[in-house]
Every structure is written in C-alpha cells, then in structure tokens.
C-alpha cells in the first residue's frame, strides 16, 4: 500500500512539473510572437545590442520596459551567467564580441552601485574558503542549501522578480521538492523571498546616485598586495586606453624574495567602476576582479590563478600623485613596547617626509630616518615601555597614511586562516586542482590580557612551521596519505581526482585533516590549528 501511495505521489509530481513546463514554454512562445509588436517606436531598451539579441523573447510590457531584464540589476558576472543560460537552454546565438557588448551594456544600465558591489566582492572574485554570515533562517534553509549567499546578494530585483525565482526553480529544478522534503519548501521559500525583496530591492539611493557615472583608470598607480604563501609585495602599474578598454602593465616585487615580476594584459571597466583584468605572469593566466573606489583614487580587489583558483592575492592600487608624502605600506605593521625597532615605509614622495610630519603614539619617538628612494624609507623608532597598546593612524595634514601602526605588549597566540578550508582534487580531467594558501597571524591579547575578547589585536603574518594531522585529532589519519601535501610556505596542494586503487573500496583522494602552524616567540612555541576538507571538483559551467 505504501509503495502504491508513493508511486501515485511521484506520478502527480511528474504530471504537475510537465504541466508547468508546458505553460512556461507556451508563455515563452507567446512572448516571442508579441515582442516585435510591442516595441515602442523611438525608444531604446538598455542598448541596441540588447534589443537585437534579447527582444526575440523578451517583450516590451505595459510599462514600456523590457520584460524581466529591466526589472533586475546584476554584476558583470551575474549578467555573464544569465547570458550563458540563454545560450545553453534557449538557443541564443552570439559572437564573442556580441556577448562582451551585452555584458558591457547590461552592466552599465542594470548594474550595481560601487557600495552594493563591494559588499559581495568575495563572491564576484570567487574567493576560496570564504565563510559567509547570513542570519535569516528562511534564506539559509530555502536558498543556501544549494547556493552561496553571494549569488542573491549580488542582485537587485523588484518584489515580483524575486517571486519569479521560485517558479524558475520549480520549472528548471523540479526535484527541489524532494531535495527539501524535510521542510515545507514553498512556504519557507515564500518567507525567504519576502526577506530578499526587502533587503535587495530594485531601486536604491546608491544606484540612483551612481548610474551614469564612471571613473577613468588611465595613468600610473602604486600597488601593494598580499599573497598568502609569499607575503607582501609592492609595485607599479600603468593603464593605457585602447579599443577594447585598457592595457595594463604591472611590475611587482615581493618584500622577502629577490627579483621582480612583470605582467601585461587586458583590462575592461564595467558600470564605470568594476575593473576586470586578464594577464600573463610566468606563463600563467591571472584574472583580476577589482572595484575603483574613493573618487577614482583607489582600486581594490583580488586576483586568482586560472589554472588553480586556490592561488589568490589581494591588491590595492593608489593613484600616483606628487603633492605630499603618501604611505601605502609599512613593514613590520606592529611594534613591541620597550624596544628600538626599524620600520620600512613604502609609498610616494617619501623623501619629503620628516619626523614631525608623522603623528606617532605618545611614547614613540623617531630616532633616525634613512631614505632608500623616493618610494621607500627606513624609520628607526624607540618605543617606551608604557606606550598605550592599540592601532594608531600615523597620518597628518602633511602626510597621507593608508595603514595603521599597532603597538603591542607581546605575541600571545597565533591564528590560522582560512578558519575552515576547502580544497578540491583535480588535474586528471578538465577541472583544475584548487589548492589552499594557509597563513599564520600573530595576535596579542590586548590590554585586558585575555584571549578571545574584543580588544585582541591581529599583529602581522608570521613564518610558521606547517604540518598536517588527523581530523579529528587522535584518529588513525588514513586520509593523510592520499589527500595531498602542505609545504613550509603554508601551501596545501591536493591530490589528483579519480578513484585510487590503493584506498579501501578504491575511494577518491578526498578526506579531512587538521592543519597545524607552530611559531616560536619569546621562548615559547605557539600553535594554531584549522580544519581542512579535501573534496571533489566543483563541476559547474564557468563562462569567462
């Protein structure tokens, strides 16, 4: 009897889904037939390219807007995904140039404001092992069982368009009912949609203020970046305008490695601020996701290695100026109380810098300034034993400083990032391996001398000794022989995808491990730990 009931339920589900599909495709056919009829004479909807490519299916509605398209806003990556779906499912035919133009036009007219995009930079840059914080339980249960929160946080829609997402999922992914059978998914989804419509509406003050504006990145910039397993680097960049956007030439040098690296590639600017780069470095293809900010004087974002998306770096560009000293980085970024120490400052016009220009904490005095070049100087400082602990802005009316200087009592513990790491096997097929860059940071307990309280200070990345242990600790650790290796820079490289005849049941090279960092400070060994999962490739359709 139970088997018969289950069969009836499944049959009804199949019939219902087929009915929805029939109605949906019928509507699509009706739209195609009416699209050209409803075209408003003289009006351009988004752009000529959008009209040519999209109006075969998307009609102009009673409000004089292009159905669906003009009721949402997305990042360039979001529009790229949408266009890819139109090509894959609905048979849209485009040349590479037409596709690029569509993304350019849609991002300009239906994009996000800089403030909106900066909140989801981690998503657009596809930062690995990033932990999101989305508080709404309905969104967690209805949406985030499949999607990262960034996928919907990088969009703005009308309430009706948010509701359309529910129908879209039921049509395209009818198994969603069964996958969420532990809950009343339609009810939970409706509650999630109400939240999304309230939090991410189509019209915002940020977009109203930004639409139609744009920055010009032409010219010279100073660059400071950080790559987890190699540390900080500085450099110079120049953007030159060409017919496809800009050509960027960038030269960098790591502070703790000899030599320099030069790369050159194409850069495109979307929505007037969203800078996307592709260039070659040491025969590797690097892709960059950046935002132009602060009135066009700063470019901030991330890059990744196309052949291993786990190899990433963070970068900030500062527009070159000649008016006053400007500090873009200092090494070290934290100084210990009761000692005389050297700090190297990097930036622009630094030979103009004098001791009285810097607003140092009380009890910290400049003993000597040694210029290395106009872009680098060494400052010797004496730090009193009773100097207040904390982070201090050292800029003044005479000098611009983008970094704060930390004063600490001692290094009390180390913390390893990412706090929860995911690597992916690959390399045997079309999917690349995804490595993980681990970094150990020194921390001070702060003035209250208690670990884990609000006044704890992150001081600086430190050079640690790295190892892997079973997870949970105390287990046999059978995974360790197969999942991959960690080197002494903190780079974990996963194993090759596919089954392994040496493993029980010829399992794949996946599993868990505890990542351990040991750091010597003040005669003590400080230990930081984090959890690593090595899993299968992320099989999805990536459109560049």
Short mmCIF file of C-alpha atoms in Angstrom, two decimals:
data_model
loop_
_atom_site.label_atom_id
_atom_site.label_comp_id
_atom_site.label_asym_id
_atom_site.label_seq_id
_atom_site.Cartn_x
_atom_site.Cartn_y
_atom_site.Cartn_z
CA UNK A 1 0.00 0.00 0.00
CA UNK A 2 2.85 2.37 0.90
CA UNK A 3 4.58 1.60 -2.42
CA UNK A 4 1.37 2.39 -4.33
CA UNK A 5 0.93 5.69 -2.48
CA UNK A 6 4.49 6.69 -3.20
CA UNK A 7 4.08 5.87 -6.89
CA UNK A 8 0.91 7.99 -7.04
CA UNK A 9 2.70 10.92 -5.35
CA UNK A 10 5.64 10.68 -7.74
CA UNK A 11 3.29 10.42 -10.74
CA UNK A 12 1.41 13.52 -9.62
CA UNK A 13 4.69 15.39 -9.19
CA UNK A 14 5.83 14.43 -12.68
CA UNK A 15 2.47 15.40 -14.23
CA UNK A 16 2.48 18.69 -12.33
CA UNK A 17 6.00 19.52 -13.46
CA UNK A 18 5.16 18.68 -17.07
CA UNK A 19 2.15 20.97 -16.85
CA UNK A 20 4.25 23.82 -15.50
CA UNK A 21 6.80 23.27 -18.25
CA UNK A 22 4.08 23.31 -20.93
CA UNK A 23 2.59 26.56 -19.62
CA UNK A 24 6.04 28.15 -19.27
CA UNK A 25 7.15 27.23 -22.79
CA UNK A 26 3.78 28.37 -24.15
CA UNK A 27 4.30 31.73 -22.46
CA UNK A 28 7.78 31.93 -23.96
CA UNK A 29 6.28 31.29 -27.40
CA UNK A 30 3.66 33.99 -26.85
CA UNK A 31 6.37 36.43 -25.78
CA UNK A 32 8.42 35.70 -28.90
CA UNK A 33 5.42 36.31 -31.14
CA UNK A 34 4.50 39.57 -29.45
CA UNK A 35 7.95 41.02 -28.78
CA UNK A 36 8.35 42.88 -32.05
CA UNK A 37 4.74 44.07 -32.00
CA UNK A 38 5.11 45.74 -28.58
CA UNK A 39 8.31 47.63 -29.46
CA UNK A 40 7.86 51.30 -28.58
CA UNK A 41 8.80 53.47 -31.54
CA UNK A 42 11.88 55.58 -30.91
CA UNK A 43 12.71 54.01 -27.52
CA UNK A 44 15.95 52.12 -26.93
CA UNK A 45 15.66 49.46 -24.27
CA UNK A 46 19.02 49.18 -22.46
CA UNK A 47 21.00 49.25 -25.76
CA UNK A 48 20.82 48.41 -29.47
CA UNK A 49 22.69 45.16 -28.82
CA UNK A 50 20.26 44.15 -26.07
CA UNK A 51 17.33 44.84 -28.39
CA UNK A 52 18.90 42.82 -31.20
CA UNK A 53 19.82 39.85 -29.02
CA UNK A 54 17.05 39.75 -26.41
CA UNK A 55 13.81 41.05 -27.90
CA UNK A 56 13.17 37.85 -29.80
CA UNK A 57 11.90 36.52 -26.46
CA UNK A 58 11.61 39.50 -24.08
CA UNK A 59 8.73 41.79 -24.94
CA UNK A 60 8.19 45.42 -24.00
CA UNK A 61 5.48 45.37 -21.34
CA UNK A 62 2.64 47.74 -20.48
CA UNK A 63 5.11 49.91 -18.51
CA UNK A 64 7.24 50.42 -21.61
CA UNK A 65 10.06 48.29 -20.16
CA UNK A 66 11.76 45.17 -21.44
CA UNK A 67 10.16 42.23 -19.63
CA UNK A 68 12.30 40.64 -16.92
CA UNK A 69 15.53 42.38 -17.99
CA UNK A 70 14.62 45.91 -16.86
CA UNK A 71 13.31 44.69 -13.51
CA UNK A 72 16.62 43.44 -12.14
CA UNK A 73 20.22 44.55 -11.66
CA UNK A 74 23.35 42.39 -11.55
CA UNK A 75 27.14 42.42 -11.53
CA UNK A 76 29.03 41.73 -14.79
CA UNK A 77 29.49 38.15 -13.57
CA UNK A 78 25.76 37.85 -12.92
CA UNK A 79 24.86 39.03 -16.41
CA UNK A 80 27.50 36.70 -17.86
CA UNK A 81 25.83 33.75 -16.13
CA UNK A 82 22.40 34.83 -17.37
CA UNK A 83 23.61 35.15 -20.96
CA UNK A 84 25.31 31.74 -20.73
CA UNK A 85 22.00 30.22 -19.63
CA UNK A 86 20.18 31.85 -22.55
CA UNK A 87 22.73 30.32 -24.92
CA UNK A 88 22.73 26.91 -23.29
CA UNK A 89 18.99 26.44 -22.77
CA UNK A 90 17.18 28.82 -25.10
CA UNK A 91 19.40 28.67 -28.17
CA UNK A 92 20.65 32.25 -28.18
CA UNK A 93 23.41 32.62 -30.78
CA UNK A 94 26.14 35.16 -30.10
CA UNK A 95 29.61 36.00 -31.29
CA UNK A 96 32.29 36.72 -28.69
CA UNK A 97 32.06 40.41 -29.47
CA UNK A 98 28.26 40.47 -29.12
CA UNK A 99 28.50 38.64 -25.79
CA UNK A 100 31.04 41.14 -24.47
CA UNK A 101 28.88 44.03 -25.64
CA UNK A 102 25.80 42.60 -23.92
CA UNK A 103 27.65 42.27 -20.62
CA UNK A 104 29.01 45.82 -21.03
CA UNK A 105 25.59 47.33 -21.80
CA UNK A 106 23.59 45.40 -19.21
CA UNK A 107 26.15 46.20 -16.51
CA UNK A 108 26.02 49.90 -17.41
CA UNK A 109 22.23 50.18 -17.39
CA UNK A 110 21.25 47.41 -14.98
CA UNK A 111 24.30 47.04 -12.74
CA UNK A 112 25.12 47.54 -9.08
CA UNK A 113 26.43 50.67 -7.38
CA UNK A 114 30.01 50.51 -6.05
CA UNK A 115 28.83 50.21 -2.45
CA UNK A 116 26.49 47.37 -3.36
CA UNK A 117 29.20 45.51 -5.27
CA UNK A 118 31.86 45.95 -2.59
CA UNK A 119 29.67 44.00 -0.13
CA UNK A 120 29.86 40.92 -2.38
CA UNK A 121 33.44 41.32 -3.64
CA UNK A 122 34.28 37.89 -2.22
CA UNK A 123 31.57 36.35 -4.41
CA UNK A 124 32.39 38.10 -7.67
CA UNK A 125 36.10 37.33 -7.13
CA UNK A 126 35.26 33.71 -6.22
CA UNK A 127 37.46 33.87 -3.12
CA UNK A 128 38.14 30.33 -1.90
CA UNK A 129 37.24 29.08 1.60
CA UNK A 130 35.28 32.24 2.43
CA UNK A 131 32.82 31.99 5.34
CA UNK A 132 29.59 33.96 4.84
CA UNK A 133 27.37 35.37 7.54
CA UNK A 134 23.69 35.34 6.51
CA UNK A 135 21.43 35.49 9.56
CA UNK A 136 17.98 34.87 8.05
CA UNK A 137 16.93 31.25 8.70
CA UNK A 138 14.45 31.10 5.83
CA UNK A 139 17.14 32.16 3.35
CA UNK A 140 19.56 29.65 4.88
CA UNK A 141 17.05 26.80 4.52
CA UNK A 142 15.38 27.67 1.20
CA UNK A 143 18.36 29.05 -0.73
CA UNK A 144 21.69 28.33 0.90
CA UNK A 145 21.31 24.57 0.94
CA UNK A 146 22.37 24.90 -2.73
CA UNK A 147 23.67 28.46 -3.26
CA UNK A 148 26.19 30.67 -1.54
CA UNK A 149 24.57 33.81 -0.19
CA UNK A 150 26.61 35.96 -2.56
CA UNK A 151 24.65 34.65 -5.51
CA UNK A 152 21.50 36.51 -4.49
CA UNK A 153 23.21 39.32 -2.57
CA UNK A 154 24.84 40.31 -5.88
CA UNK A 155 21.42 41.03 -7.42
CA UNK A 156 18.66 43.60 -7.04
CA UNK A 157 15.10 42.85 -8.16
CA UNK A 158 11.52 44.02 -7.87
CA UNK A 159 9.37 42.00 -5.48
CA UNK A 160 7.68 40.34 -8.46
CA UNK A 161 11.04 39.32 -9.92
CA UNK A 162 12.14 37.81 -6.62
CA UNK A 163 8.91 35.80 -6.67
CA UNK A 164 9.66 34.66 -10.21
CA UNK A 165 12.78 32.92 -8.90
CA UNK A 166 10.62 30.43 -7.04
CA UNK A 167 8.72 29.50 -10.23
CA UNK A 168 12.00 29.33 -12.14
CA UNK A 169 13.42 26.81 -9.69
CA UNK A 170 10.29 24.66 -9.78
CA UNK A 171 10.37 24.55 -13.58
CA UNK A 172 14.10 24.10 -14.09
CA UNK A 173 14.79 22.00 -10.98
CA UNK A 174 11.59 20.11 -10.12
CA UNK A 175 13.50 17.76 -7.81
CA UNK A 176 13.84 20.70 -5.41
CA UNK A 177 10.68 19.43 -3.69
CA UNK A 178 12.24 16.06 -2.97
CA UNK A 179 15.61 17.53 -2.03
CA UNK A 180 13.86 19.66 0.59
CA UNK A 181 11.26 17.14 1.72
CA UNK A 182 12.35 17.66 5.33
CA UNK A 183 10.59 21.06 5.20
CA UNK A 184 7.62 22.73 3.55
CA UNK A 185 9.87 24.31 0.92
CA UNK A 186 7.25 26.52 -0.85
CA UNK A 187 6.29 28.13 2.46
CA UNK A 188 9.91 28.63 3.54
CA UNK A 189 10.79 29.93 0.06
CA UNK A 190 7.97 32.50 0.20
CA UNK A 191 9.28 33.79 3.52
CA UNK A 192 12.82 33.95 2.10
CA UNK A 193 11.57 35.87 -0.94
CA UNK A 194 9.85 38.46 1.26
CA UNK A 195 13.16 38.99 3.07
CA UNK A 196 15.16 39.24 -0.16
CA UNK A 197 12.68 41.71 -1.69
CA UNK A 198 13.01 43.90 1.39
CA UNK A 199 16.80 43.71 1.69
CA UNK A 200 17.72 43.83 -2.02
CA UNK A 201 15.11 45.95 -3.84
CA UNK A 202 15.49 47.12 -7.42
CA UNK A 203 15.62 50.83 -6.68
CA UNK A 204 18.16 52.11 -4.15
CA UNK A 205 19.62 55.50 -3.34
CA UNK A 206 23.13 54.17 -4.04
CA UNK A 207 22.20 53.20 -7.60
CA UNK A 208 20.29 56.42 -8.20
CA UNK A 209 23.39 58.39 -7.18
CA UNK A 210 25.81 56.29 -9.25
CA UNK A 211 24.05 55.34 -12.53
CA UNK A 212 25.60 57.11 -15.50
CA UNK A 213 28.84 57.96 -13.72
CA UNK A 214 32.25 56.38 -14.23
CA UNK A 215 35.95 56.57 -13.50
CA UNK A 216 38.93 56.73 -15.83
CA UNK A 217 41.80 54.49 -14.69
CA UNK A 218 44.30 55.76 -17.27
CA UNK A 219 47.69 56.64 -15.87
CA UNK A 220 50.15 55.41 -13.26
CA UNK A 221 49.41 53.67 -9.97
CA UNK A 222 51.32 52.31 -6.98
CA UNK A 223 50.39 48.77 -5.99
CA UNK A 224 50.57 46.90 -2.69
CA UNK A 225 49.40 43.29 -2.50
CA UNK A 226 49.44 40.19 -0.34
CA UNK A 227 49.63 36.56 -1.37
CA UNK A 228 49.23 34.10 1.47
CA UNK A 229 52.22 31.86 0.87
CA UNK A 230 54.62 34.56 -0.36
CA UNK A 231 53.72 37.61 1.72
CA UNK A 232 53.51 41.29 0.81
CA UNK A 233 54.60 42.77 -2.49
CA UNK A 234 54.76 46.29 -3.88
CA UNK A 235 54.89 47.55 -7.43
CA UNK A 236 53.94 49.93 -10.20
CA UNK A 237 51.11 49.74 -12.72
CA UNK A 238 50.07 51.77 -15.73
CA UNK A 239 46.80 51.64 -17.66
CA UNK A 240 46.77 52.78 -21.30
CA UNK A 241 43.45 53.11 -23.12
CA UNK A 242 42.83 51.01 -26.25
CA UNK A 243 39.83 49.97 -28.39
CA UNK A 244 38.89 47.10 -26.00
CA UNK A 245 39.27 49.03 -22.78
CA UNK A 246 42.74 49.33 -21.28
CA UNK A 247 46.09 47.60 -21.49
CA UNK A 248 47.72 47.21 -18.07
CA UNK A 249 51.45 46.75 -17.49
CA UNK A 250 52.38 45.91 -13.91
CA UNK A 251 55.72 45.14 -12.24
CA UNK A 252 55.85 43.84 -8.68
CA UNK A 253 58.46 42.61 -6.21
CA UNK A 254 57.90 40.54 -3.07
CA UNK A 255 59.47 42.13 0.01
CA UNK A 256 61.06 38.89 1.16
CA UNK A 257 62.13 37.48 -2.21
CA UNK A 258 64.74 38.67 -4.73
CA UNK A 259 63.84 39.88 -8.21
CA UNK A 260 60.70 41.28 -9.78
CA UNK A 261 57.82 40.07 -11.94
CA UNK A 262 56.24 41.90 -14.88
CA UNK A 263 52.83 41.15 -16.35
CA UNK A 264 50.78 42.69 -19.14
CA UNK A 265 47.19 42.17 -20.12
CA UNK A 266 43.74 43.46 -20.95
CA UNK A 267 41.51 45.35 -18.55
CA UNK A 268 37.82 46.17 -19.02
CA UNK A 269 35.75 48.61 -17.00
CA UNK A 270 32.07 47.78 -16.35
CA UNK A 271 29.43 50.03 -14.77
CA UNK A 272 32.06 52.76 -14.58
CA UNK A 273 33.99 51.20 -11.66
CA UNK A 274 34.05 47.36 -11.93
CA UNK A 275 37.51 46.61 -13.32
CA UNK A 276 38.15 43.11 -14.68
CA UNK A 277 41.66 42.11 -15.77
CA UNK A 278 43.30 39.19 -17.54
CA UNK A 279 47.06 38.99 -17.90
CA UNK A 280 50.00 36.64 -18.11
CA UNK A 281 52.64 36.13 -15.42
CA UNK A 282 55.30 33.43 -15.73
CA UNK A 283 53.22 31.69 -18.44
CA UNK A 284 50.21 31.62 -16.12
CA UNK A 285 46.89 33.30 -16.78
CA UNK A 286 45.76 35.53 -13.92
CA UNK A 287 42.27 37.02 -13.66
CA UNK A 288 41.50 40.06 -11.54
CA UNK A 289 38.26 41.33 -10.01
CA UNK A 290 38.58 44.90 -8.78
CA UNK A 291 36.46 47.93 -7.89
CA UNK A 292 37.53 51.54 -8.42
CA UNK A 293 36.73 53.43 -5.22
CA UNK A 294 37.24 56.66 -3.27
CA UNK A 295 36.56 59.05 -6.09
CA UNK A 296 38.70 57.12 -8.55
CA UNK A 297 41.92 57.33 -6.48
CA UNK A 298 41.93 53.70 -5.23
CA UNK A 299 41.46 50.34 -6.96
CA UNK A 300 40.82 47.41 -4.63
CA UNK A 301 40.23 43.74 -5.29
CA UNK A 302 41.54 40.23 -5.79
CA UNK A 303 43.29 38.11 -8.42
CA UNK A 304 43.47 34.35 -8.90
CA UNK A 305 45.42 31.84 -10.98
CA UNK A 306 43.14 30.43 -13.71
CA UNK A 307 44.94 27.07 -13.55
CA UNK A 308 44.47 26.82 -9.75
CA UNK A 309 41.74 29.09 -8.33
CA UNK A 310 43.10 28.49 -4.84
CA UNK A 311 46.19 30.58 -5.64
CA UNK A 312 44.99 34.11 -4.98
CA UNK A 313 46.12 37.52 -3.87
CA UNK A 314 44.64 40.77 -2.58
CA UNK A 315 45.70 44.08 -4.13
CA UNK A 316 45.18 47.79 -3.62
CA UNK A 317 46.22 50.39 -6.21
CA UNK A 318 46.82 54.04 -5.27
CA UNK A 319 46.75 56.78 -7.91
CA UNK A 320 50.18 58.35 -8.28
CA UNK A 321 50.33 61.96 -7.05
CA UNK A 322 53.23 64.33 -6.44
CA UNK A 323 51.86 66.73 -3.84
CA UNK A 324 52.70 65.19 -0.46
CA UNK A 325 54.18 62.04 1.15
CA UNK A 326 51.82 59.07 0.98
CA UNK A 327 52.40 55.81 2.90
CA UNK A 328 50.79 52.73 1.30
CA UNK A 329 52.51 50.03 3.37
CA UNK A 330 54.79 49.58 6.37
CA UNK A 331 56.91 46.62 7.39
CA UNK A 332 56.51 45.50 10.12
CA UNK A 333 52.96 46.64 10.77
CA UNK A 334 53.29 46.19 14.55
CA UNK A 335 56.00 47.24 17.03
CA UNK A 336 56.70 45.87 20.51
CA UNK A 337 56.78 48.03 23.62
CA UNK A 338 60.14 48.70 25.25
CA UNK A 339 62.28 48.24 22.14
CA UNK A 340 64.03 50.26 19.45
CA UNK A 341 62.97 48.97 16.03
CA UNK A 342 63.21 49.73 12.32
CA UNK A 343 60.08 50.30 10.24
CA UNK A 344 60.30 50.43 6.44
CA UNK A 345 57.72 52.71 4.83
CA UNK A 346 56.66 52.30 1.19
CA UNK A 347 54.75 54.82 -0.89
CA UNK A 348 55.17 58.08 -2.79
CA UNK A 349 57.17 61.27 -2.24
CA UNK A 350 58.67 59.81 0.93
CA UNK A 351 61.91 61.80 0.73
CA UNK A 352 59.81 64.83 1.72
CA UNK A 353 58.81 63.07 4.97
CA UNK A 354 60.12 64.45 8.27
CA UNK A 355 59.75 63.15 11.83
CA UNK A 356 57.32 65.92 12.77
CA UNK A 357 55.03 65.01 9.83
CA UNK A 358 54.09 61.66 11.42
CA UNK A 359 51.52 61.50 14.22
CA UNK A 360 53.08 58.72 16.29
CA UNK A 361 51.60 57.44 19.59
CA UNK A 362 52.78 59.16 22.76
CA UNK A 363 55.97 57.48 23.93
CA UNK A 364 57.12 56.50 20.42
CA UNK A 365 59.90 58.71 19.07
CA UNK A 366 61.76 58.83 15.76
CA UNK A 367 65.48 58.25 16.21
CA UNK A 368 66.54 58.29 12.58
CA UNK A 369 65.14 58.48 9.04
CA UNK A 370 67.16 56.79 6.29
CA UNK A 371 65.89 57.39 2.74
CA UNK A 372 66.31 54.46 0.35
CA UNK A 373 64.46 56.10 -2.53
CA UNK A 374 61.54 58.46 -3.04
CA UNK A 375 59.30 55.39 -2.64
CA UNK A 376 60.99 53.73 0.35
CA UNK A 377 62.47 54.97 3.61
CA UNK A 378 63.62 53.31 6.83
CA UNK A 379 62.49 54.87 10.11
CA UNK A 380 64.14 53.89 13.40
CA UNK A 381 61.77 54.35 16.35
CA UNK A 382 62.17 53.97 20.11
CA UNK A 383 59.09 52.55 21.82
CA UNK A 384 58.65 53.26 25.52
CA UNK A 385 57.71 50.51 27.98
CA UNK A 386 54.45 52.20 28.94
CA UNK A 387 53.17 53.19 25.50
CA UNK A 388 49.45 52.53 25.13
CA UNK A 389 48.57 49.37 23.24
CA UNK A 390 46.39 49.58 20.15
CA UNK A 391 46.31 50.54 16.47
CA UNK A 392 47.19 54.11 15.61
CA UNK A 393 46.70 56.24 12.49
CA UNK A 394 50.04 57.96 11.83
CA UNK A 395 48.92 60.28 9.06
CA UNK A 396 48.58 64.03 9.47
CA UNK A 397 47.85 67.11 7.42
CA UNK A 398 51.33 66.79 5.94
CA UNK A 399 51.32 63.04 5.15
CA UNK A 400 48.72 60.57 3.89
CA UNK A 401 48.86 57.14 5.51
CA UNK A 402 46.66 54.24 4.42
CA UNK A 403 47.99 51.94 7.15
CA UNK A 404 47.76 51.95 10.93
CA UNK A 405 50.67 51.13 13.24
CA UNK A 406 50.00 48.62 16.02
CA UNK A 407 51.76 48.74 19.39
CA UNK A 408 51.66 45.54 21.43
CA UNK A 409 52.89 44.08 24.70
CA UNK A 410 53.80 40.63 23.35
CA UNK A 411 52.68 37.96 20.91
CA UNK A 412 50.23 35.78 22.84
CA UNK A 413 48.89 33.35 20.25
CA UNK A 414 48.67 32.56 16.55
CA UNK A 415 45.57 32.03 14.46
CA UNK A 416 45.44 30.21 11.12
CA UNK A 417 43.38 31.37 8.16
CA UNK A 418 41.19 30.32 6.50
CA UNK A 419 39.26 29.25 9.59
CA UNK A 420 37.57 26.49 7.58
CA UNK A 421 39.33 25.44 4.40
CA UNK A 422 38.10 23.58 1.33
CA UNK A 423 40.50 22.21 -1.29
CA UNK A 424 39.45 20.27 -4.37
CA UNK A 425 41.17 17.42 -6.16
CA UNK A 426 41.60 17.75 -9.92
CA UNK A 427 44.16 17.67 -12.67
CA UNK A 428 43.12 14.42 -14.34
CA UNK A 429 40.33 15.90 -16.46
CA UNK A 430 39.03 19.33 -17.40
CA UNK A 431 38.80 20.56 -13.80
CA UNK A 432 41.84 22.14 -12.15
CA UNK A 433 43.03 21.40 -8.65
CA UNK A 434 42.03 24.02 -6.06
CA UNK A 435 44.83 24.48 -3.56
CA UNK A 436 44.64 26.34 -0.24
CA UNK A 437 47.01 29.05 0.97
CA UNK A 438 47.25 28.94 4.76
CA UNK A 439 48.53 31.94 6.70
CA UNK A 440 49.51 32.16 10.39
CA UNK A 441 48.84 35.51 12.06
CA UNK A 442 50.34 36.65 15.35
CA UNK A 443 47.85 38.03 17.89
CA UNK A 444 48.11 39.97 21.11
CA UNK A 445 45.59 39.52 23.93
CA UNK A 446 45.39 43.29 24.19
CA UNK A 447 45.21 45.48 27.31
CA UNK A 448 42.90 43.11 29.21
CA UNK A 449 45.42 40.22 28.77
CA UNK A 450 42.56 37.83 27.97
CA UNK A 451 42.46 35.75 24.80
CA UNK A 452 39.40 35.94 22.59
CA UNK A 453 38.00 39.27 23.79
CA UNK A 454 37.15 42.39 21.81
CA UNK A 455 40.49 44.12 22.41
CA UNK A 456 42.61 41.31 20.89
CA UNK A 457 44.82 42.63 18.10
CA UNK A 458 45.88 40.93 14.88
CA UNK A 459 49.50 41.99 14.52
CA UNK A 460 51.11 40.54 11.40
CA UNK A 461 51.56 37.37 9.35
CA UNK A 462 54.40 35.22 10.70
CA UNK A 463 56.62 32.48 9.30
CA UNK A 464 55.45 29.22 10.89
CA UNK A 465 56.28 25.53 10.61
CA UNK A 466 53.43 23.69 8.91
CA UNK A 467 52.16 20.13 9.26
CA UNK A 468 49.04 18.00 8.84
CA UNK A 469 47.43 15.81 11.50
CA UNK A 470 44.33 13.57 11.51
CA UNK A 471 40.91 15.12 11.84
CA UNK A 472 39.55 14.76 14.44
CA UNK A 473 42.90 14.60 16.20
CA UNK A 474 43.51 11.17 17.70
CA UNK A 475 42.04 9.31 14.74
CA UNK A 476 44.18 6.97 12.65
CA UNK A 477 44.55 9.56 9.93
CA UNK A 478 44.08 7.25 6.96
CA UNK A 479 43.28 10.23 4.71
CA UNK A 480 46.67 11.88 5.19
CA UNK A 481 48.49 9.55 2.82
CA UNK A 482 46.18 10.44 -0.09
CA UNK A 483 44.61 13.91 0.17
CA UNK A 484 47.72 15.96 -0.66
CA UNK A 485 50.71 17.77 0.85
CA UNK A 486 51.43 21.04 2.66
CA UNK A 487 54.77 22.79 2.18
CA UNK A 488 56.60 25.12 4.55
CA UNK A 489 55.16 28.23 2.92
CA UNK A 490 51.67 27.10 4.02
CA UNK A 491 50.54 26.00 0.54
CA UNK A 492 48.42 22.85 0.53
CA UNK A 493 48.24 21.09 -2.85
CA UNK A 494 45.52 18.43 -3.13
CA UNK A 495 45.84 15.05 -4.83
CA UNK A 496 44.62 14.02 -8.27
CA UNK A 497 40.92 13.42 -8.91
CA UNK A 498 39.53 9.98 -9.64
CA UNK A 499 39.47 6.67 -7.81
CA UNK A 500 42.59 5.34 -6.11
CA UNK A 501 43.19 1.58 -6.21
CA UNK A 502 45.37 1.84 -3.09
CA UNK A 503 42.45 3.05 -0.96
CA UNK A 504 39.76 0.87 0.60
CA UNK A 505 36.90 0.47 -1.91
CA UNK A 506 39.12 2.36 -4.40
CA UNK A 507 37.94 5.62 -2.86
CA UNK A 508 38.96 9.01 -4.23
CA UNK A 509 41.75 11.15 -2.78
CA UNK A 510 39.37 13.08 -0.54
CA UNK A 511 39.13 13.44 3.21
CA UNK A 512 39.85 15.70 6.18
CA UNK A 513 42.89 16.90 8.08
CA UNK A 514 43.90 19.25 10.88
CA UNK A 515 46.31 21.94 9.68
CA UNK A 516 48.86 22.92 12.33
CA UNK A 517 51.08 26.02 12.43
CA UNK A 518 53.89 26.31 15.02
CA UNK A 519 55.57 29.65 15.71
CA UNK A 520 58.39 30.45 18.13
CA UNK A 521 58.02 33.72 20.07
CA UNK A 522 59.61 34.84 23.31
CA UNK A 523 60.96 31.36 24.03
CA UNK A 524 57.51 29.78 23.66
CA UNK A 525 56.03 27.62 20.92
CA UNK A 526 52.65 28.98 19.88
CA UNK A 527 50.34 26.65 17.99
CA UNK A 528 47.42 27.50 15.71
CA UNK A 529 45.09 24.98 14.09
CA UNK A 530 42.34 24.87 11.49
CA UNK A 531 40.22 22.29 9.70
CA UNK A 532 40.80 21.30 6.07
CA UNK A 533 38.41 19.35 3.88
CA UNK A 534 39.60 17.95 0.55
CA UNK A 535 36.68 17.16 -1.72
CA UNK A 536 35.70 16.52 -5.34
CA UNK A 537 35.93 19.11 -8.16
CA UNK A 538 33.31 21.83 -8.35
CA UNK A 539 31.65 20.79 -11.58
CA UNK A 540 29.89 23.90 -12.86
CA UNK A 541 29.70 25.86 -16.08
CA UNK A 542 32.22 28.70 -15.87
CA UNK A 543 31.96 31.39 -18.52
CA UNK A 544 34.84 33.88 -18.77
#
